[in-house]
XYZ file of C-alpha atoms in Angstrom:
692
model
C -3.406 75.566 154.205
C -2.490 77.146 157.566
C 1.201 76.379 158.056
C 1.282 73.646 155.368
C 3.112 75.845 152.862
C 5.701 76.775 155.472
C 6.285 73.099 156.284
C 6.730 72.226 152.595
C 9.190 75.083 152.093
C 11.182 74.028 155.150
C 11.532 70.459 153.822
C 12.419 71.465 150.261
C 15.028 73.977 151.393
C 16.678 71.311 153.527
C 17.151 69.037 150.517
C 18.471 71.974 148.486
C 21.120 72.706 151.111
C 21.939 68.997 151.360
C 22.417 68.760 147.580
C 24.767 71.751 147.481
C 26.787 70.389 150.374
C 27.029 67.012 148.624
C 28.291 68.766 145.482
C 31.008 70.788 147.195
C 31.806 68.701 150.281
C 32.755 65.092 150.849
C 30.430 63.097 153.083
C 32.908 60.231 153.442
C 36.251 61.880 154.193
C 35.341 65.112 155.970
C 34.500 65.342 159.641
C 30.875 65.041 160.674
C 31.068 68.177 162.789
C 32.223 70.217 159.795
C 29.473 68.845 157.570
C 26.736 69.412 160.136
C 27.859 72.983 160.859
C 28.054 73.887 157.171
C 24.715 72.243 156.377
C 22.984 74.048 159.230
C 24.389 77.443 158.253
C 23.432 77.066 154.585
C 20.027 75.701 155.517
C 19.165 78.616 157.818
C 20.249 81.202 155.257
C 18.236 79.610 152.472
C 15.219 79.464 154.797
C 15.334 83.241 155.223
C 15.348 83.715 151.459
C 12.455 81.341 150.742
C 10.185 82.203 153.694
C 10.458 86.008 153.558
C 8.032 86.328 150.554
C 5.432 84.422 152.583
C 5.973 86.857 155.443
C 5.436 89.809 153.079
C 2.140 88.483 151.707
C 0.880 87.641 155.208
C 1.787 91.154 156.398
C -0.075 92.761 153.496
C -3.162 90.750 154.371
C -2.941 91.826 158.014
C -2.518 95.458 156.946
C -5.658 95.202 154.830
C -7.625 93.879 157.799
C -6.361 96.672 160.053
C -7.156 99.371 157.479
C -10.718 98.129 157.015
C -11.201 97.643 160.742
C -9.939 101.061 161.777
C -11.652 102.938 158.947
C -15.033 101.285 158.402
C -16.718 104.484 157.190
C -14.239 106.975 155.753
C -17.050 108.982 154.128
C -18.047 110.738 157.320
C -14.537 111.651 158.452
C -13.511 112.797 155.025
C -16.574 115.155 154.698
C -15.734 116.881 157.976
C -12.050 117.336 157.309
C -11.595 118.273 153.693
C -14.624 118.105 151.407
C -12.806 119.342 148.303
C -9.957 116.897 148.529
C -12.149 113.813 148.981
C -14.982 114.780 146.703
C -15.242 111.257 145.381
C -16.096 109.828 148.805
C -19.689 111.099 148.603
C -20.501 107.951 146.719
C -21.725 105.297 149.160
C -19.897 102.464 147.368
C -16.488 103.825 148.320
C -17.348 103.868 152.015
C -18.067 100.154 152.034
C -15.085 98.278 153.469
C -13.242 96.100 150.981
C -13.185 92.378 151.542
C -9.587 91.325 152.217
C -8.769 88.158 150.368
C -6.799 85.664 152.404
C -3.564 84.606 150.684
C -3.125 80.987 149.740
C 0.117 80.856 151.734
C -1.222 82.568 154.832
C 0.686 81.705 158.001
C -1.270 82.019 161.270
C -0.309 84.486 163.975
C 2.407 83.474 166.363
C 4.279 81.098 164.036
C 6.501 83.479 162.091
C 7.872 85.445 165.087
C 9.018 82.231 166.758
C 10.338 80.904 163.455
C 12.374 84.043 162.705
C 13.710 84.213 166.249
C 14.998 80.651 166.107
C 16.446 80.989 162.603
C 18.122 84.348 163.169
C 19.727 83.724 166.549
C 20.862 80.227 165.574
C 22.543 81.564 162.448
C 24.196 84.365 164.431
C 25.470 81.888 167.005
C 26.947 79.825 164.185
C 28.609 82.678 162.327
C 30.090 84.565 165.284
C 30.940 81.811 167.756
C 30.752 78.207 166.603
C 31.964 78.261 162.984
C 35.151 80.288 163.681
C 36.014 77.805 166.413
C 35.286 74.861 164.103
C 37.462 76.408 161.392
C 40.478 76.501 163.652
C 39.662 73.009 164.917
C 39.548 71.568 161.391
C 42.811 73.262 160.321
C 44.688 72.309 163.461
C 47.597 69.920 163.120
C 47.293 68.558 166.652
C 46.988 64.802 167.072
C 44.327 64.749 169.805
C 40.980 66.401 170.340
C 42.228 68.249 173.393
C 45.124 69.630 171.405
C 42.853 70.768 168.583
C 40.472 72.471 170.999
C 43.372 74.236 172.684
C 44.716 75.451 169.346
C 41.265 76.667 168.276
C 40.798 78.629 171.502
C 44.188 80.320 171.175
C 43.628 81.270 167.517
C 40.170 82.699 168.231
C 41.184 84.671 171.312
C 42.092 87.718 169.210
C 39.006 87.202 167.050
C 36.597 87.100 169.983
C 38.424 89.936 171.744
C 37.995 92.238 168.753
C 34.236 91.791 168.634
C 33.993 92.151 172.396
C 35.843 95.465 172.160
C 33.464 96.714 169.459
C 30.426 95.726 171.514
C 31.795 97.444 174.630
C 32.440 100.604 172.600
C 28.841 100.666 171.361
C 27.632 99.994 174.879
C 29.609 102.941 176.229
C 28.265 105.163 173.454
C 24.676 104.280 174.311
C 25.256 104.600 178.049
C 26.727 108.093 177.584
C 23.289 109.405 176.598
C 21.176 109.808 179.755
C 17.892 109.804 177.834
C 18.423 106.157 176.912
C 17.583 103.539 179.506
C 19.324 100.317 178.568
C 17.252 97.174 178.776
C 17.861 93.645 177.594
C 15.775 94.277 174.452
C 17.831 97.378 173.650
C 21.054 95.432 174.092
C 19.757 92.886 171.611
C 18.964 95.675 169.150
C 22.488 97.064 169.526
C 23.969 93.644 168.775
C 21.671 93.134 165.781
C 22.504 96.599 164.488
C 26.237 95.963 164.754
C 25.950 92.632 162.928
C 23.738 94.078 160.174
C 26.051 97.055 159.738
C 29.025 94.767 159.209
C 27.008 92.613 156.797
C 25.693 95.614 154.831
C 29.221 96.951 154.451
C 30.369 93.720 152.797
C 27.058 93.222 150.991
C 27.327 96.426 148.966
C 30.869 95.571 147.870
C 29.855 92.133 146.617
C 26.593 93.370 145.123
C 28.308 96.096 143.098
C 30.488 93.473 141.440
C 27.739 90.919 140.823
C 25.182 93.332 139.349
C 27.536 94.046 136.438
C 29.571 90.880 136.133
C 26.701 88.373 135.973
C 24.818 89.955 133.008
C 28.129 90.657 131.270
C 29.350 87.099 131.765
C 26.223 85.711 130.103
C 26.515 88.178 127.232
C 30.180 87.308 126.649
C 29.425 83.597 127.002
C 27.263 83.856 123.885
C 30.486 84.513 121.912
C 32.193 81.191 121.299
C 35.600 82.671 120.439
C 35.657 84.631 123.695
C 34.849 81.528 125.715
C 37.571 79.514 124.005
C 40.207 82.225 124.466
C 39.324 82.652 128.130
C 39.510 78.893 128.633
C 43.012 78.894 127.147
C 43.912 81.720 129.533
C 42.597 79.756 132.497
C 44.502 76.684 131.334
C 47.799 78.582 131.335
C 47.183 79.885 134.863
C 45.937 76.546 136.127
C 48.980 74.730 134.745
C 51.218 77.058 136.750
C 49.156 76.574 139.894
C 49.116 72.816 139.383
C 52.907 72.724 139.028
C 53.333 74.866 142.134
C 50.978 72.643 144.121
C 52.823 69.492 143.058
C 56.186 71.078 143.848
C 54.958 72.179 147.252
C 53.617 68.696 147.947
C 56.944 67.156 146.947
C 58.811 69.478 149.320
C 56.502 68.606 152.182
C 56.814 64.901 151.405
C 60.601 65.209 151.641
C 60.224 66.527 155.166
C 57.836 63.701 155.996
C 60.292 61.154 154.584
C 63.089 62.576 156.725
C 60.910 62.341 159.832
C 59.802 58.845 158.864
C 63.425 57.692 158.646
C 64.542 59.390 161.855
C 61.770 58.196 164.191
C 62.046 54.514 165.035
C 59.043 52.251 165.459
C 59.554 52.009 169.227
C 59.743 55.776 169.729
C 57.044 57.642 171.661
C 56.402 59.962 168.673
C 55.917 57.091 166.248
C 52.120 57.246 166.517
C 52.205 60.894 165.444
C 54.411 60.023 162.458
C 52.053 57.213 161.456
C 49.131 59.652 161.623
C 50.984 61.992 159.261
C 51.836 59.131 156.897
C 48.186 58.121 156.620
C 47.379 61.625 155.338
C 49.992 61.373 152.552
C 49.148 60.165 149.027
C 49.528 56.449 148.409
C 52.412 56.730 145.961
C 54.469 58.727 148.445
C 53.715 56.222 151.204
C 54.990 53.356 149.034
C 58.088 55.316 148.052
C 58.885 56.098 151.695
C 58.478 52.436 152.596
C 60.929 51.369 149.878
C 63.428 54.036 150.935
C 63.340 52.901 154.553
C 63.876 49.273 153.496
C 66.783 50.209 151.227
C 68.579 52.274 153.877
C 68.161 49.470 156.409
C 67.073 51.712 159.285
C 70.301 53.745 159.343
C 69.068 57.013 160.885
C 72.016 58.040 163.004
C 72.543 61.329 161.161
C 68.912 62.467 161.349
C 67.727 64.786 164.102
C 64.687 63.651 166.056
C 61.714 66.027 165.688
C 59.758 67.543 168.539
C 56.043 67.293 169.184
C 55.505 70.908 168.113
C 57.381 70.429 164.832
C 55.255 67.355 164.080
C 52.097 69.384 164.661
C 53.303 72.014 162.183
C 54.278 69.312 159.697
C 50.874 67.664 160.048
C 49.169 70.965 159.253
C 51.421 71.463 156.213
C 50.637 67.967 154.945
C 46.877 68.525 155.202
C 47.113 71.826 153.332
C 49.491 70.570 150.626
C 47.539 67.377 149.904
C 44.232 69.224 149.716
C 45.658 71.882 147.407
C 47.199 69.295 145.091
C 43.887 67.422 144.836
C 41.999 70.627 144.131
C 44.309 71.660 141.299
C 44.189 68.167 139.814
C 40.383 68.164 139.729
C 40.220 71.735 138.403
C 42.712 70.872 135.684
C 40.649 67.861 134.606
C 37.441 69.924 134.526
C 39.175 72.681 132.568
C 40.467 70.193 130.006
C 36.953 68.830 129.461
C 35.633 72.362 128.954
C 38.383 73.194 126.458
C 37.857 69.973 124.501
C 34.111 70.600 124.408
C 34.552 74.152 123.098
C 36.946 72.935 120.419
C 34.405 70.268 119.466
C 31.797 73.004 119.086
C 34.106 74.816 116.680
C 34.554 71.663 114.586
C 30.858 70.750 114.672
C 29.669 74.143 113.427
C 30.640 73.159 109.886
C 29.004 69.747 110.089
C 26.652 69.298 107.091
C 24.769 66.485 108.840
C 23.924 68.688 111.863
C 25.466 66.136 114.217
C 27.589 67.134 117.193
C 30.893 65.286 117.079
C 32.794 64.544 120.291
C 36.536 64.055 120.120
C 36.437 61.527 122.945
C 33.098 59.693 122.925
C 34.183 57.321 125.677
C 34.428 60.232 128.128
C 30.761 61.162 127.639
C 28.000 59.960 129.937
C 25.737 57.690 127.910
C 22.649 57.952 130.072
C 19.041 57.737 129.037
C 18.850 61.525 128.723
C 21.606 61.617 126.117
C 20.312 58.554 124.267
C 16.683 59.609 123.916
C 16.363 63.354 124.532
C 19.680 65.207 124.325
C 20.898 63.417 121.212
C 23.768 64.533 118.999
C 21.341 66.394 116.710
C 19.684 68.241 119.603
C 23.104 69.031 121.025
C 24.220 70.468 117.674
C 21.209 72.766 117.419
C 21.704 73.947 121.001
C 25.446 74.489 120.888
C 25.693 75.879 117.355
C 22.431 77.781 116.878
C 20.222 78.361 119.933
C 22.712 78.877 122.723
C 23.988 82.244 121.505
C 20.546 83.826 121.227
C 19.345 82.375 124.526
C 22.357 83.670 126.445
C 22.030 87.142 124.967
C 18.337 87.299 125.824
C 19.092 86.134 129.364
C 21.859 88.724 129.638
C 19.426 91.485 128.622
C 16.873 90.402 131.234
C 19.529 90.236 133.950
C 20.826 93.631 132.847
C 17.369 95.168 133.243
C 17.115 93.667 136.724
C 20.523 95.102 137.592
C 19.462 98.570 136.437
C 16.279 98.298 138.523
C 18.295 97.286 141.605
C 20.790 100.138 141.203
C 18.001 102.685 140.672
C 16.036 101.404 143.661
C 19.128 101.385 145.912
C 19.703 105.042 145.128
C 16.065 106.148 145.528
C 14.400 103.799 148.031
C 14.432 106.467 150.790
C 11.922 108.570 148.800
C 8.343 107.638 149.759
C 6.533 110.680 148.285
C 6.731 110.100 145.375
C 7.640 106.425 145.338
C 10.724 106.052 143.142
C 11.823 102.530 143.972
C 10.726 100.252 141.142
C 10.315 97.273 143.465
C 8.084 99.296 145.801
C 5.958 100.487 142.868
C 5.378 96.935 141.632
C 4.559 95.571 145.101
C 2.097 98.395 145.796
C 0.361 97.839 142.460
C -0.059 94.143 143.233
C -1.172 94.992 146.763
C -4.074 97.062 145.461
C -5.294 94.076 143.463
C -4.658 91.609 146.319
C -2.636 89.516 143.902
C -0.633 87.617 146.489
C 0.903 85.211 143.990
C 2.428 88.102 142.036
C 3.649 89.654 145.291
C 5.329 86.460 146.407
C 6.817 85.744 143.001
C 8.138 89.297 142.677
C 9.660 89.131 146.147
C 11.202 85.727 145.529
C 12.653 86.668 142.117
C 14.079 89.914 143.491
C 15.625 88.306 146.573
C 16.888 85.380 144.513
C 18.578 87.732 142.035
C 20.215 89.685 144.846
C 21.397 86.427 146.410
C 22.792 85.208 143.101
C 24.725 88.457 142.664
C 26.139 88.230 146.186
C 26.602 84.480 146.590
C 28.123 83.974 143.150
C 30.712 86.570 144.057
C 31.337 84.704 147.325
C 31.799 81.435 145.432
C 34.288 83.115 143.089
C 36.393 84.678 145.833
C 39.955 83.494 145.580
C 42.604 85.220 147.685
C 45.982 83.475 147.612
C 44.160 80.104 147.441
C 43.196 80.691 151.068
C 39.496 80.252 150.443
C 38.019 78.630 147.380
C 34.908 76.530 146.796
C 35.563 73.678 144.362
C 32.800 71.361 143.068
C 33.077 67.585 142.711
C 33.609 67.078 146.484
C 36.979 68.873 146.507
C 36.275 71.802 148.868
C 38.242 71.639 152.091
C 36.639 71.982 155.518
C 37.941 75.499 156.120
C 36.399 76.847 152.899
C 33.056 75.181 153.604
C 32.850 76.729 157.046
C 33.990 80.106 155.807
C 31.222 80.110 153.195
C 28.710 79.264 155.924
C 29.972 82.188 157.997
C 29.608 84.602 155.091
C 26.120 83.360 154.246
C 24.944 83.826 157.820
C 26.384 87.340 157.939
C 25.159 88.489 154.527
C 21.645 87.038 154.303
C 19.964 88.953 157.185
C 21.139 92.425 156.023
C 20.353 91.486 152.410
C 16.736 90.657 153.271
C 16.462 93.736 155.471
C 17.750 95.845 152.584
C 15.144 94.302 150.296
C 12.365 95.180 152.736
C 13.649 98.738 152.573
C 13.480 98.653 148.770
C 9.764 97.735 148.877
C 9.056 100.250 151.701
C 8.136 97.664 154.314
C 10.769 98.748 156.829
C 9.430 101.662 158.881
C 12.929 102.584 160.093
C 13.728 103.660 156.522
C 10.366 104.499 154.924
C 8.984 106.187 158.106
C 5.486 104.983 157.250
C 2.829 104.161 159.834
C 2.009 100.589 158.854
C 2.285 97.134 160.289
C 5.755 95.574 160.214
C 6.684 92.160 158.922
C 7.506 89.515 161.491
C 11.082 89.537 160.226
C 11.453 93.279 160.867
C 9.907 92.958 164.312
C 12.595 90.461 165.290
C 15.279 92.898 164.099
C 13.873 95.583 166.377
C 13.690 99.315 165.809
C 16.904 100.668 164.353
C 15.898 104.149 165.509
C 17.708 103.447 168.747
C 20.898 104.337 166.863
C 19.733 107.214 164.686
C 23.083 107.826 162.986
C 22.876 104.274 161.581
C 19.162 104.096 160.709
C 18.951 107.610 159.258
C 22.458 107.800 157.836
C 24.390 104.621 157.113
C 21.435 102.429 156.087
C 20.159 105.061 153.645
C 23.236 106.588 152.047
C 25.773 103.786 152.087
C 23.838 101.556 149.586
C 24.227 104.389 147.047
C 27.880 103.378 146.866
C 26.763 100.428 144.732
C 26.528 102.834 141.763
C 30.251 103.672 141.963
C 31.155 100.016 142.368
C 29.117 99.125 139.288
C 31.015 101.696 137.219
C 34.324 100.383 138.541
C 33.332 96.814 137.641
C 32.094 97.817 134.202
C 35.464 99.388 133.315
C 37.420 96.507 134.928
C 39.237 98.793 137.330
C 39.629 96.060 139.918
C 40.959 93.558 137.370
C 43.439 96.083 136.012
C 44.708 96.889 139.496
C 45.149 93.197 140.286
C 46.913 92.738 136.957
C 49.387 95.481 137.842
C 50.033 93.833 141.206
C 50.949 90.551 139.522
C 47.622 88.706 139.799
C 46.929 88.007 136.130
C 43.361 88.717 135.048
C 41.731 88.168 131.678
C 41.775 91.551 129.913
C 41.203 91.451 126.177
C 43.453 94.407 125.284
C 46.464 93.276 127.302
C 49.634 91.794 125.766
C 50.248 89.475 128.700
C 46.769 88.058 128.273
C 47.511 87.248 124.636
C 50.709 85.455 125.614
C 48.887 83.393 128.217
C 46.156 82.533 125.692
C 48.784 81.226 123.257
C 50.458 79.271 126.032
C 47.151 77.768 127.090
C 46.316 76.815 123.502
C 49.571 74.904 123.238
C 48.944 73.167 126.581
C 45.470 72.088 125.485
C 46.864 70.817 122.178
C 49.457 68.791 124.046
C 46.880 67.336 126.428
C 44.622 66.505 123.488
C 47.398 64.503 121.819
C 48.110 62.722 125.084
C 44.462 61.841 125.623
C 44.115 60.804 121.986
C 46.992 58.345 122.338
C 45.385 56.951 125.476
C 42.048 56.672 123.678
C 43.610 54.907 120.684
C 45.419 52.458 122.946
C 42.224 51.670 124.774
C 40.386 51.166 121.470
C 43.090 48.795 120.205
C 42.921 46.762 123.383
C 39.157 46.696 123.180
C 39.307 45.672 119.552
C 41.746 42.894 120.390
C 39.458 41.575 123.099
C 36.491 41.659 120.751
C 38.378 39.970 117.957
C 40.045 37.280 120.052
C 37.516 36.976 122.828
C 35.617 33.902 121.575
C 35.116 31.367 124.363
C 35.830 27.654 124.175
C 38.842 27.346 121.853
C 40.355 23.876 122.270
C 43.802 24.212 120.730
C 46.492 25.139 123.301
C 50.279 25.416 123.217
C 52.568 24.182 125.960
C 52.439 27.677 127.480
C 48.689 27.439 127.771
C 47.749 29.453 124.667
C 45.823 27.994 121.731
C 47.478 27.348 118.397
C 45.194 26.103 115.674
C 46.119 24.408 112.454
C 47.257 26.678 109.662
C 44.523 25.723 107.277
C 43.043 28.270 104.897
C 39.878 26.251 104.513
C 39.213 26.073 108.242
C 36.549 28.254 109.775
C 39.196 29.853 111.960
C 41.169 31.240 109.011
C 38.015 32.442 107.359
C 36.954 34.402 110.446
C 40.363 36.041 110.787
C 40.070 37.500 107.295
C 36.825 39.252 108.054
C 36.631 42.820 109.396
C 35.946 43.137 113.066
C 32.418 44.395 113.685
C 31.291 45.205 117.234
C 27.749 43.905 117.094
C 25.743 41.063 118.558
C 25.184 39.508 115.141
C 28.911 39.102 114.421
C 29.449 37.755 117.904
C 26.895 35.021 117.236
C 28.612 34.202 113.943
C 31.962 33.827 115.676
C 30.418 31.522 118.261
C 28.962 29.361 115.487
C 32.368 29.169 113.821
C 33.936 28.140 117.087
C 31.439 25.309 117.479
C 32.283 24.147 113.950
C 35.951 24.325 114.838
C 35.455 22.095 117.843
C 33.918 19.374 115.642
C 37.078 19.189 113.475
C 38.844 17.322 116.277
C 37.619 14.033 117.630
C 37.744 13.019 121.225
C 40.118 10.169 120.340
C 42.614 12.553 118.866
C 42.553 14.739 121.938
C 42.981 11.882 124.404
C 45.475 9.713 122.530
C 48.591 11.669 123.389
C 49.203 14.813 125.385
C 51.716 16.014 122.806
C 50.348 14.593 119.573
C 51.832 16.316 116.484
C 49.544 17.225 113.598
C 50.464 17.734 109.972
C 50.766 21.444 110.369
C 53.599 21.040 112.863
C 51.547 22.278 115.883
C 51.104 20.573 119.231
C 47.896 20.346 121.169
C 48.019 20.522 124.939
C 45.520 19.063 127.368
C 46.090 21.784 129.956
C 42.957 23.406 131.441
C 41.250 25.893 129.162
C 42.066 29.555 129.835
C 39.226 31.355 128.192
C 39.458 34.989 127.259
C 43.239 35.004 126.546
C 44.016 35.123 122.818
C 41.116 32.839 121.960
C 40.118 32.173 118.339
C 43.673 32.830 117.026
């Protein structure tokens, strides 16, 4: 199994990152460079999370081998030093070295250091150099690659200069101490320390919010009335944002239309205008084409734009179109959620224990819903089991949050060991239970990542950065998320190693380091960071948890005009009522659309019999008005959408065809029958009002 587990993890993590990118990004429309950069950044960060537990178990095994190799006979040394303290070591069985069990996921020497070095420095190159440049490149409105590169370099000049100034300041601080002799390894440690310090600063802020909000969100989600009211609140806010996005898009399209009319087809800037037009929605393109045809090319009063103004307009078009698409998709998803919650309310009183959907045609009728997740199973889950399951999950997540907060405030204490994560790992280490060690490490790191990353995915500042599922996330947001992941994951994992006392810079224990910590280097080079900031700053998470619990941040944002859902606020109640009315209006609109579709479908089923022979001069069939004919009998029956009734209608049609002889049909093209109807010999048009 040497290295096989690592290879399997590497492959599985790649597909996980690819799936998430497919969910949030668009493989068809977005640039390949953006997709590759985002995929690589997510992939490297997820690798750190999944491989670190294997590094911990391998390090514990190596520590066991070193302890037994350096102390093969502790009985003799203990009797000479302190006989009273080690009185139990007189027994010969204790002096026998323990056999160190090799973990199932053991990774041979030399693999992990190279692996961590490649993963860490590649992720740092992405987050500090490449991804910021690619962000500016993707948002640029220039019409050529050279222009986009030039714009990206100018926008990142201040960004790169700021970090260069910080690095020079740290370099001067280190050089001012004569006892330090700067080497290339020490310069690397200074850079790593600066990056981890920045990441830890942001990590604690996000972690303090997630540790409280995630368990609370699951607890509140168990209450159906709360979920429905919050959905109404979101609908009211989303309707406003949707209207603003559409209004902004209309304003931008007016500018594009003016430019389209002013620039002739033989002008040198016409290619730039055509590039902008291709980025506009189809309906606006058609409208602009009709307007140009109606005005007849009269553009004498319009001012010709410049190349710079077209670049700005191109950037505005990209932003406005993307924002309008995002709000449209979010509005559709929000409507489905609201309709589903209202269906849950109606289905709770169902005596047949069947979940009833208001719009069955909108549901996915896959094999899972037909055979496993049936309407009965859905009723039991939504109306009975879901509430208890969510509350139990909220309690478990709450206990994990309490353990994290306690460990963050006490992990610097090694005698006695107060960190709960360190206590559990040390207990499993004594039993050489490597599976429990790896599972505990993975669950702990995964929970910390969920608390941090979920907060990242919910960040929404002036619609500047927002991750939207269903392939609606723009390139800038994807790259920004990759930057944050690469900056937050290394300090998060380093903080976890401190929680389990496997970072000697914090625990000050004389034991072998993990390969991950060895790549980070000794933080003791900057003592005010290793002995001060890394130990005491994580305690701030306790204050942030209290602030999140009492909704201080939401109340402050509410006072500033950014409406947040607060149950005891009058404005929230007004928005809930407004959202309820909007959902009711959209339900009526969708119901009318559904009824119209059902009527059309019913008409096609009723009149969709193939092979009718009677036709009017306009090409439609008109059969004899005879009550005894099979056609009149079939029209009196109720329409049933089943294969059996379809076969009956086909049999009746065949009987109907026998009522007319070939001589009658070929004698005269316009032969009149007793009922006053004409029969036409025009070609049969099946599927259009057949069997009437």
